Amino acid sequence: SQQGEEDPQALSIQEGENATMNCSYKTSINNLQWYRQNSGRGLVHLILIRSNEREKHSGRLRVTLDTSKKSSSLLITASRAADTASYFCATAAYSGAGSYQLTFGKGTKLSVIP
Amino acid sequence: EAGVAQSPRYKIIEKRQSVAFWCNPISGHATLYWYQQILGQGPKLLIQFQNNGVVDDSQLPKDRFSAERLKGVDSTLKIQPAKLEDSAVYLCASSSDSGLDTYNEQFFGPGTRLTVL
C-alpha cells in the first residue's frame, strides 16, 4: 500500500517561480525522503529528513516535516526548466517483517515553463 | 562511481511467457531492492535483500514472481507466467543500509520497462 500522498498531483509554473509540493502520511516514520524522476535520469534521491528534524535545506530545496500533522513539504526555489519532473515523497517505517521499508506516494508532476 | 546497472532496458512479451531481469548494484552496497512501478504511480517494493538473504518479500506475488541474489552481489527477478497487469517498470535499487534501517538514500537503476501483450 502507498502511505505517502502528494498534493497537488500536477503543478505548472513559470521559470523563476517557487514550487511547493506537499506530502501526507498515515503511520509513524523513521525518516522521510524526497525523490525526483524524469525520463532522462531515472529516480534520484534529493533529500532525507529524520523524524526528529523539522527543516532541512539543500541548495534550492527546502524540506519541512511536521510529525504531529504527519505531513511534509518540499519547496523548490527559483525553478528552472530542468526541474521539470515527477517528485515523490517516500516514508521509511518499520515494515513489521523485520526491516524498515521505503513506501512511495503517487508523486507530483511538476512542469516548469521557460 | 558506477551506478546501479539493469538489463534489459525494454522487454515485450506475450502473456503466459516468462521473463527475467538482471541487476548489478553499486559496489559494496549490502542491501538490494526490487520495485515495481506501474504507470502513474510511485514505486512499490517487491523484495529486499541484505547480502544474499531475503529481508522482506511480503509484497512479492510468490505464485509467479521469484528473485535471487547469489553471492550477495548481482540479482535476478523472474516472472513466470506473466500476466497483462505485470506491465510496468521494474526498478532495482541499492543502499549501504544494513537492512534493519533506512537511514541512507537508495540509488536506483534506469529500470526495465516490461510490456505484456
XYZ file of N, CA and C in Angstrom:
693
model
N 0.847 -1.190 0.000
C 0.000 0.000 0.000
C 0.875 1.229 0.000
N 0.378 2.348 -0.551
C 1.169 3.557 -0.636
C 0.763 4.459 0.510
N 1.734 4.811 1.346
C 1.415 5.597 2.516
C 1.422 7.082 2.206
N 2.441 7.556 1.503
C 2.536 8.977 1.232
C 1.569 9.397 0.144
N 0.935 10.543 0.344
C 0.045 11.090 -0.665
C 0.514 12.495 -0.972
N 0.945 12.727 -2.206
C 1.431 14.042 -2.585
C 0.281 14.926 -3.065
N 0.476 16.198 -2.857
C -0.515 17.181 -3.287
C 0.230 18.443 -3.716
N -0.057 19.013 -4.886
C -1.064 18.565 -5.854
C -0.549 17.392 -6.692
N -1.408 16.817 -7.498
C -0.987 15.742 -8.393
C -0.166 16.307 -9.538
N -0.501 17.539 -9.968
C 0.232 18.183 -11.042
C 0.350 19.664 -10.749
N 1.473 20.245 -11.174
C 1.756 21.648 -10.907
C 2.500 22.234 -12.086
N 2.019 23.378 -12.575
C 2.661 24.030 -13.703
C 3.009 25.461 -13.312
N 4.284 25.834 -13.443
C 4.730 27.172 -13.042
C 5.663 27.740 -14.092
N 5.909 29.036 -13.994
C 6.859 29.698 -14.877
C 8.262 29.585 -14.287
N 9.230 29.548 -15.157
C 10.625 29.517 -14.721
C 10.911 30.716 -13.816
N 11.614 30.462 -12.733
C 11.929 31.519 -11.779
C 10.988 31.549 -10.584
N 9.805 30.976 -10.727
C 8.858 30.922 -9.607
C 9.258 29.808 -8.648
N 8.649 29.828 -7.476
C 8.863 28.761 -6.495
C 7.792 27.697 -6.653
N 8.157 26.459 -6.365
C 7.209 25.347 -6.434
C 7.141 24.690 -5.066
N 5.922 24.468 -4.596
C 5.728 23.798 -3.311
C 4.878 22.556 -3.501
N 5.381 21.441 -2.984
C 4.668 20.173 -3.030
C 4.500 19.666 -1.614
N 3.364 19.052 -1.337
C 3.068 18.565 -0.006
C 2.899 17.056 0.002
N 3.179 16.472 1.148
C 3.071 15.023 1.304
C 2.438 14.738 2.652
N 1.429 13.885 2.674
C 0.832 13.458 3.937
C 0.989 11.954 4.067
N 1.112 11.479 5.289
C 1.282 10.050 5.520
C 0.480 9.626 6.744
N 0.431 8.312 6.989
C -0.520 7.826 7.985
C 0.103 7.251 9.255
N 1.264 6.614 9.130
C 1.815 5.943 10.304
C 3.106 6.618 10.777
N 3.611 6.184 11.916
C 4.871 6.725 12.422
C 6.005 6.360 11.474
N 6.933 7.282 11.349
C 8.030 7.064 10.408
C 9.380 7.239 11.088
N 10.406 6.665 10.476
C 11.783 6.861 10.915
C 12.365 8.089 10.226
N 12.117 8.204 8.939
C 12.528 9.384 8.188
C 11.668 9.520 6.940
N 11.770 10.636 6.279
C 11.016 10.888 5.054
C 12.003 11.373 4.003
N 11.871 10.852 2.795
C 12.803 11.190 1.728
C 12.024 11.707 0.518
N 12.645 12.584 -0.225
C 12.077 13.071 -1.480
C 12.957 12.614 -2.624
N 12.297 12.140 -3.692
C 12.982 11.680 -4.887
C 12.406 12.400 -6.106
N 13.227 12.512 -7.128
C 12.802 13.100 -8.394
C 12.952 12.046 -9.487
N 12.023 12.045 -10.418
C 12.084 11.087 -11.518
C 11.776 11.790 -12.825
N 12.699 11.700 -13.753
C 12.408 12.128 -15.112
C 12.943 11.089 -16.072
N 12.537 11.205 -17.315
C 12.841 10.150 -18.285
C 14.327 10.065 -18.562
N 15.016 11.172 -18.362
C 16.429 11.173 -18.689
C 17.316 10.541 -17.637
N 16.982 10.722 -16.369
C 17.892 10.299 -15.314
C 17.294 9.313 -14.327
N 16.095 8.830 -14.575
C 15.521 7.861 -13.654
C 15.177 8.479 -12.313
N 15.168 7.659 -11.272
C 14.754 8.089 -9.928
C 15.994 8.491 -9.136
N 15.991 9.738 -8.669
C 17.164 10.270 -7.994
C 16.778 10.815 -6.619
N 17.569 10.471 -5.618
C 17.344 10.942 -4.258
C 17.673 12.432 -4.158
N 16.779 13.201 -3.519
C 17.007 14.632 -3.353
C 17.425 14.985 -1.941
N 16.667 14.535 -0.956
C 16.915 14.970 0.407
C 16.220 14.019 1.378
N 16.813 13.848 2.553
C 16.266 12.999 3.609
C 16.116 13.833 4.870
N 14.973 13.725 5.529
C 14.758 14.433 6.797
C 14.320 13.404 7.836
N 14.993 13.405 8.976
C 14.705 12.421 10.003
C 13.504 12.868 10.844
N 12.914 11.936 11.552
C 11.681 12.223 12.296
C 11.888 13.246 13.411
N 13.136 13.419 13.863
C 13.386 14.401 14.925
C 13.859 15.752 14.366
N 13.801 15.896 13.048
C 14.165 17.164 12.414
C 12.903 17.865 11.932
N 12.955 19.182 11.845
C 11.781 19.950 11.421
C 11.987 20.595 10.061
N 13.236 20.908 9.744
C 13.501 21.584 8.477
C 14.899 21.227 8.007
N 15.034 21.157 6.676
C 16.336 20.858 6.116
C 16.478 21.557 4.773
N 17.693 21.997 4.467
C 17.940 22.702 3.221
C 19.018 21.977 2.427
N 18.889 22.048 1.107
C 19.939 21.544 0.231
C 19.864 22.326 -1.063
N 20.789 23.266 -1.250
C 20.763 24.110 -2.444
C 19.455 24.885 -2.541
N 18.724 24.676 -3.635
C 17.440 25.374 -3.834
C 16.263 24.623 -3.220
N 16.544 23.548 -2.498
C 15.489 22.738 -1.899
C 15.352 23.035 -0.412
N 14.102 23.097 0.023
C 13.822 23.237 1.458
C 12.718 22.244 1.799
N 12.980 21.400 2.774
C 12.002 20.405 3.198
C 11.622 20.670 4.642
N 10.329 20.563 4.923
C 9.856 20.661 6.302
C 9.141 19.370 6.659
N 9.124 19.064 7.927
C 8.450 17.864 8.416
C 7.697 18.223 9.694
N 6.416 17.898 9.717
C 5.582 18.093 10.903
C 5.026 16.732 11.293
N 5.662 16.088 12.254
C 5.246 14.731 12.627
C 3.895 14.733 13.352
N 3.534 15.848 13.976
C 2.232 15.907 14.658
C 1.093 15.906 13.645
N 1.343 16.492 12.488
C 0.331 16.523 11.421
C 0.591 15.449 10.378
N 1.679 14.715 10.546
C 2.062 13.678 9.589
C 2.100 14.257 8.176
N 2.876 15.300 8.032
C 2.968 15.931 6.724
C 4.353 16.518 6.498
N 4.684 16.669 5.226
C 5.958 17.247 4.829
C 5.731 18.117 3.605
N 6.601 19.074 3.404
C 6.521 19.872 2.190
C 7.905 20.017 1.583
N 7.932 20.092 0.264
C 9.163 20.314 -0.491
C 9.006 21.622 -1.249
N 9.914 22.539 -1.010
C 9.921 23.821 -1.705
C 11.128 23.885 -2.619
N 10.894 24.158 -3.888
C 11.974 24.376 -4.847
C 11.945 25.862 -5.191
N 13.004 26.564 -4.878
C 13.037 27.999 -5.146
C 13.661 28.274 -6.505
N 13.282 29.405 -7.100
C 13.849 29.856 -8.372
C 13.899 28.711 -9.378
N 12.743 28.156 -9.698
C 12.673 26.949 -10.530
C 13.286 27.165 -11.910
N 13.747 26.063 -12.475
C 14.350 26.052 -13.806
C 13.629 25.021 -14.659
N 13.732 25.156 -15.957
C 13.093 24.193 -16.862
C 13.581 22.771 -16.568
N 14.842 22.656 -16.146
C 15.408 21.343 -15.845
C 14.791 20.699 -14.611
N 14.016 21.466 -13.830
C 13.341 20.894 -12.660
C 12.073 20.137 -13.049
N 11.687 20.224 -14.308
C 10.505 19.506 -14.781
C 10.703 18.010 -14.573
N 9.824 17.408 -13.781
C 9.954 16.003 -13.406
C 8.787 15.632 -12.503
N 8.728 14.374 -12.118
C 7.795 13.928 -11.076
C 8.552 13.842 -9.765
N 7.924 14.320 -8.699
C 8.546 14.332 -7.379
C 7.757 13.422 -6.450
N 8.483 12.525 -5.774
C 7.866 11.549 -4.893
C 8.363 11.726 -3.469
N 7.436 11.648 -2.512
C 7.887 11.520 -1.132
C 7.858 10.038 -0.790
N 8.785 9.628 0.040
C 8.892 8.233 0.438
C 9.124 8.184 1.939
N 8.283 7.434 2.632
C 8.400 7.344 4.083
C 9.081 6.042 4.474
N 10.008 6.148 5.401
C 10.722 4.979 5.912
C 10.097 4.597 7.242
N 9.527 3.414 7.306
C 8.851 2.965 8.519
C 9.088 1.483 8.714
N 8.916 1.040 9.951
C 9.108 -0.374 10.246
C 8.023 -1.178 9.535
N 8.452 -2.187 8.782
C 7.505 -2.932 7.952
C 6.774 -4.019 8.709
N 7.298 -4.382 9.856
C 6.695 -5.486 10.591
C 7.223 -6.823 10.138
N 8.045 -6.809 9.113
C 8.620 -8.048 8.593
C 10.106 -8.116 8.920
N 10.522 -7.357 9.915
C 11.912 -7.406 10.352
C 12.796 -6.341 9.770
N 12.232 -5.377 9.093
C 13.071 -4.345 8.500
C 12.273 -3.061 8.328
N 13.001 -1.998 8.013
C 12.350 -0.753 7.644
C 12.142 -0.753 6.140
N 11.017 -0.216 5.731
C 10.656 -0.186 4.318
C 10.451 1.241 3.869
N 10.753 1.492 2.614
C 10.508 2.790 2.000
C 9.227 2.679 1.184
N 8.230 3.499 1.516
C 6.942 3.468 0.819
C 6.735 4.785 0.090
N 6.542 4.710 -1.219
C 6.414 5.888 -2.068
C 4.962 6.299 -2.253
N 4.755 7.609 -2.421
C 3.457 8.128 -2.825
C 3.324 8.071 -4.335
N 2.234 8.656 -4.846
C 1.974 8.622 -6.285
C 2.691 9.739 -7.029
N 3.188 10.719 -6.324
C 4.001 11.744 -6.948
C 3.254 12.994 -7.373
N 4.014 14.066 -7.502
C 3.527 15.332 -8.060
C 4.285 15.576 -9.357
N 3.539 15.822 -10.422
C 4.165 16.085 -11.714
C 4.359 17.590 -11.869
N 5.616 18.018 -11.868
C 5.942 19.440 -11.968
C 6.373 19.790 -13.378
N 5.758 20.811 -13.940
C 6.164 21.336 -15.244
C 6.620 22.771 -15.051
N 7.853 23.066 -15.449
C 8.390 24.423 -15.368
C 8.493 24.963 -16.783
N 7.738 26.023 -17.032
C 7.651 26.576 -18.384
C 8.703 27.660 -18.566
N 9.556 27.528 -19.596
C 10.636 28.507 -19.808
C 10.077 29.885 -20.168
N 32.044 6.862 -9.583
C 31.439 5.629 -9.037
C 30.356 5.154 -10.000
N 30.422 3.897 -10.419
C 29.418 3.356 -11.320
C 28.110 3.226 -10.574
N 27.002 3.460 -11.303
C 25.687 3.380 -10.696
C 25.139 1.975 -10.740
N 23.860 1.850 -10.415
C 23.170 0.568 -10.475
C 22.887 0.241 -11.942
N 23.276 -0.942 -12.354
C 23.070 -1.357 -13.737
C 21.900 -2.334 -13.814
N 21.091 -2.159 -14.856
C 19.982 -3.080 -15.078
C 19.927 -3.454 -16.552
N 19.467 -4.681 -16.808
C 19.212 -5.085 -18.189
C 18.134 -6.157 -18.218
N 17.371 -6.240 -19.312
C 17.398 -5.304 -20.429
C 16.709 -3.990 -20.066
N 16.744 -3.005 -20.929
C 16.048 -1.755 -20.666
C 14.585 -1.854 -21.049
N 14.299 -2.651 -22.070
C 12.922 -2.823 -22.531
C 12.705 -4.306 -22.835
N 11.441 -4.743 -22.598
C 11.101 -6.127 -22.906
C 9.617 -6.194 -23.229
N 9.319 -6.845 -24.339
C 7.922 -7.049 -24.729
C 7.701 -8.548 -24.837
N 6.695 -9.060 -24.126
C 6.403 -10.483 -24.161
C 4.898 -10.692 -24.257
N 4.531 -11.914 -24.592
C 3.119 -12.295 -24.605
C 2.750 -12.783 -23.213
N 1.479 -12.658 -22.854
C 1.049 -13.179 -21.556
C 1.298 -14.680 -21.502
N 1.576 -15.137 -20.313
C 1.904 -16.533 -20.002
C 3.358 -16.885 -20.322
N 4.095 -15.990 -20.970
C 5.524 -16.238 -21.164
C 6.277 -15.886 -19.887
N 7.541 -16.250 -19.851
C 8.375 -15.907 -18.702
C 9.398 -14.856 -19.105
N 9.888 -14.127 -18.100
C 10.854 -13.059 -18.353
C 11.754 -12.930 -17.123
N 12.979 -12.489 -17.363
C 13.930 -12.300 -16.264
C 14.630 -10.967 -16.416
N 14.844 -10.321 -15.282
C 15.547 -9.036 -15.258
C 16.802 -9.197 -14.398
N 17.832 -8.451 -14.787
C 19.110 -8.550 -14.078
C 19.491 -7.210 -13.478
N 20.140 -7.248 -12.321
C 20.569 -6.024 -11.653
C 21.950 -6.213 -11.045
N 22.803 -5.225 -11.247
C 24.111 -5.188 -10.597
C 24.181 -3.939 -9.741
N 24.219 -4.069 -8.429
C 24.164 -2.882 -7.562
C 25.503 -2.150 -7.504
N 25.503 -1.041 -6.802
C 26.735 -0.298 -6.586
C 27.671 -1.148 -5.718
N 28.911 -1.176 -6.101
C 29.895 -1.994 -5.402
C 29.932 -1.678 -3.914
N 29.837 -2.725 -3.102
C 29.909 -2.544 -1.656
C 28.570 -2.340 -0.975
N 27.508 -2.137 -1.758
C 26.192 -1.958 -1.145
C 25.618 -3.303 -0.741
N 25.306 -3.425 0.536
C 24.833 -4.700 1.061
C 23.354 -4.935 0.763
N 22.595 -3.870 0.663
C 21.147 -4.013 0.534
C 20.690 -3.731 -0.889
N 19.871 -4.617 -1.405
C 19.369 -4.511 -2.774
C 17.855 -4.635 -2.748
N 17.199 -3.824 -3.549
C 15.742 -3.777 -3.599
C 15.248 -3.938 -5.031
N 14.109 -4.586 -5.178
C 13.375 -4.599 -6.444
C 12.037 -3.914 -6.212
N 11.716 -2.964 -7.097
C 10.453 -2.246 -7.046
C 9.695 -2.453 -8.355
N 8.379 -2.378 -8.256
C 7.523 -2.360 -9.439
C 6.850 -0.995 -9.501
N 6.953 -0.327 -10.655
C 6.308 0.975 -10.812
C 5.336 0.924 -11.984
N 4.063 0.930 -11.658
C 3.011 0.969 -12.671
C 2.826 2.417 -13.098
N 2.485 2.621 -14.362
C 2.353 3.955 -14.932
C 1.439 4.838 -14.082
N 1.939 6.015 -13.715
C 1.140 6.965 -12.946
C 1.193 6.763 -11.448
N 1.975 5.773 -10.997
C 2.087 5.508 -9.563
C 3.534 5.585 -9.113
N 3.717 5.578 -7.804
C 5.070 5.523 -7.274
C 5.568 4.086 -7.221
N 6.860 3.896 -7.061
C 7.408 2.541 -6.966
C 6.855 1.791 -5.756
N 6.622 0.491 -5.935
C 6.164 -0.375 -4.862
C 7.211 -1.444 -4.627
N 7.642 -1.594 -3.378
C 8.672 -2.573 -3.055
C 8.163 -3.994 -3.268
N 8.952 -4.794 -3.981
C 8.631 -6.204 -4.169
C 9.436 -7.078 -3.209
N 10.741 -6.838 -3.151
C 11.607 -7.670 -2.325
C 12.846 -6.886 -1.943
N 13.361 -7.200 -0.757
C 14.556 -6.545 -0.226
C 15.533 -7.614 0.229
N 16.784 -7.502 -0.248
C 17.849 -8.421 0.144
C 18.877 -7.675 0.994
N 19.443 -8.378 1.960
C 20.654 -7.890 2.585
C 21.714 -8.957 2.345
N 22.782 -8.573 1.643
C 23.749 -9.527 1.137
C 22.977 -10.549 0.299
N 23.033 -11.822 0.582
C 22.290 -12.765 -0.252
C 21.059 -13.318 0.444
N 20.670 -12.702 1.565
C 19.491 -13.145 2.287
C 18.304 -12.218 2.089
N 17.098 -12.807 2.079
C 15.880 -12.016 1.916
C 15.492 -11.390 3.251
N 15.330 -10.059 3.236
C 14.900 -9.341 4.438
C 13.383 -9.216 4.463
N 12.808 -8.917 3.306
C 11.364 -8.686 3.233
C 10.873 -9.017 1.838
N 9.996 -9.964 1.719
C 9.366 -10.277 0.424
C 7.848 -10.350 0.590
N 7.335 -9.611 1.546
C 5.910 -9.689 1.880
C 5.005 -9.201 0.745
N 5.534 -8.357 -0.156
C 4.698 -7.841 -1.245
C 5.032 -8.486 -2.584
N 5.794 -9.543 -2.568
C 6.142 -10.253 -3.801
C 5.077 -11.312 -4.095
N 4.446 -11.252 -5.270
C 3.454 -12.297 -5.628
C 4.179 -13.607 -5.905
N 4.327 -14.409 -4.895
C 5.230 -15.557 -4.975
C 4.726 -16.673 -5.889
N 3.460 -16.599 -6.293
C 2.980 -17.639 -7.206
C 3.562 -17.473 -8.601
N 4.047 -16.257 -8.921
C 4.579 -16.038 -10.261
C 5.922 -15.300 -10.271
N 6.241 -14.624 -9.209
C 7.489 -13.852 -9.136
C 8.497 -14.599 -8.254
N 9.751 -14.556 -8.672
C 10.822 -15.077 -7.837
C 12.048 -14.202 -8.023
N 12.886 -14.166 -7.009
C 14.102 -13.359 -7.094
C 15.198 -14.045 -6.313
N 16.420 -13.833 -6.767
C 17.553 -14.369 -6.040
C 18.712 -13.402 -6.138
N 19.604 -13.519 -5.175
C 20.801 -12.694 -5.150
C 21.955 -13.594 -4.726
N 22.517 -14.245 -5.715
C 23.602 -15.181 -5.466
C 24.878 -14.426 -5.114
N 25.610 -14.939 -4.158
C 26.899 -14.381 -3.748
C 26.770 -12.944 -3.229
N 25.553 -12.504 -2.966
C 25.362 -11.196 -2.365
C 25.690 -10.024 -3.249
N 25.733 -10.228 -4.572
C 26.055 -9.114 -5.468
C 24.913 -8.931 -6.466
N 25.037 -9.551 -7.658
C 24.008 -9.426 -8.686
C 22.703 -10.061 -8.226
N 21.624 -9.615 -8.862
C 20.323 -10.189 -8.547
C 19.517 -10.356 -9.820
N 18.639 -11.353 -9.836
C 17.709 -11.524 -10.937
C 16.289 -11.597 -10.380
N 15.377 -11.035 -11.120
C 13.949 -11.088 -10.812
C 13.265 -11.788 -11.974
N 12.450 -12.793 -11.682
C 11.793 -13.547 -12.736
C 10.281 -13.511 -12.558
N 9.601 -13.481 -13.686
C 8.143 -13.581 -13.688
C 7.771 -14.767 -14.572
N 6.990 -15.692 -14.003
C 6.604 -16.871 -14.763
C 5.339 -17.479 -14.191
N 4.210 -17.448 -14.886
C 3.983 -16.818 -16.188
C 3.540 -15.361 -16.030
N 3.810 -14.569 -17.026
C 3.449 -13.157 -16.949
C 1.968 -12.931 -17.237
N 1.415 -11.913 -16.586
C 0.038 -11.507 -16.820
C 0.040 -10.079 -17.371
N -1.086 -9.684 -17.946
C -1.191 -8.338 -18.513
C -0.886 -7.265 -17.463
N -1.349 -7.491 -16.229
C -1.179 -6.488 -15.171
C 0.260 -6.373 -14.676
N 1.149 -7.219 -15.189
C 2.564 -7.106 -14.815
C 3.280 -6.048 -15.641
N 2.604 -5.470 -16.616
C 3.207 -4.397 -17.412
C 3.544 -3.234 -16.487
N 4.821 -2.887 -16.454
C 5.296 -1.883 -15.506
C 6.782 -1.664 -15.756
N 7.342 -0.722 -15.008
C 8.794 -0.566 -14.979
C 9.297 -1.244 -13.712
N 10.310 -2.083 -13.864
C 10.894 -2.783 -12.724
C 12.221 -2.116 -12.388
N 12.270 -1.567 -11.195
C 13.421 -0.794 -10.746
C 14.222 -1.582 -9.726
N 15.514 -1.536 -9.879
C 16.417 -2.110 -8.892
C 17.106 -0.955 -8.175
N 17.299 -1.071 -6.890
C 17.980 -0.040 -6.112
C 18.929 -0.709 -5.130
N 19.932 0.039 -4.713
C 20.825 -0.480 -3.680
C 21.158 0.629 -2.688
N 21.534 0.233 -1.504
C 21.936 1.206 -0.496
C 22.956 0.572 0.437
N 23.600 1.427 1.197
C 24.583 0.934 2.155
C 23.929 0.622 3.498
N 22.584 0.698 3.553
C 21.881 0.374 4.791
C 22.116 -1.075 5.181
N 21.933 -1.339 6.461
C 22.136 -2.699 6.957
C 20.955 -3.594 6.654
N 19.844 -3.014 6.262
C 18.629 -3.794 6.027
C 17.676 -3.685 7.186
N 18.213 -3.273 8.335
C 17.368 -3.108 9.506
C 17.017 -1.640 9.737
N 17.518 -0.777 8.862
C 17.186 0.641 8.971
C 17.229 1.253 7.588
N 16.720 2.418 7.458
C 16.745 3.115 6.168
C 17.230 4.522 6.402
N 18.435 4.635 6.956
C 18.978 5.954 7.256
C 19.597 6.618 6.047
N 19.838 5.849 5.025
C 20.562 6.375 3.875
C 19.726 6.313 2.606
N 20.170 7.059 1.620
C 19.441 7.087 0.377
C 19.591 5.782 -0.377
N 18.628 5.549 -1.248
C 18.713 4.417 -2.149
C 19.096 4.942 -3.530
N 19.948 4.207 -4.202
C 20.376 4.554 -5.549
C 19.649 3.631 -6.522
N 18.983 4.230 -7.486
C 18.158 3.464 -8.407
C 18.834 3.272 -9.763
N 18.563 2.127 -10.355
C 18.972 1.883 -11.723
C 17.968 2.496 -12.696
N 18.236 2.419 -14.003
C 17.371 3.027 -15.002
C 16.052 2.293 -15.185
N 15.967 1.056 -14.706
C 14.722 0.311 -14.810
C 14.599 -0.500 -16.087
N 13.715 -1.501 -16.036
C 13.346 -2.288 -17.216
C 11.868 -2.078 -17.457
N 11.547 -1.573 -18.630
C 10.130 -1.358 -18.973
C 9.582 -2.632 -19.590
N 8.648 -3.284 -18.904
C 8.053 -4.535 -19.376
C 6.657 -4.268 -19.922
N 6.419 -4.748 -21.121
C 5.095 -4.699 -21.727
C 4.624 -6.121 -21.956
N 3.475 -6.468 -21.392
C 2.898 -7.808 -21.575
C 1.678 -7.681 -22.476
N 1.730 -8.364 -23.610
C 0.638 -8.266 -24.595
C -0.322 -9.452 -24.501
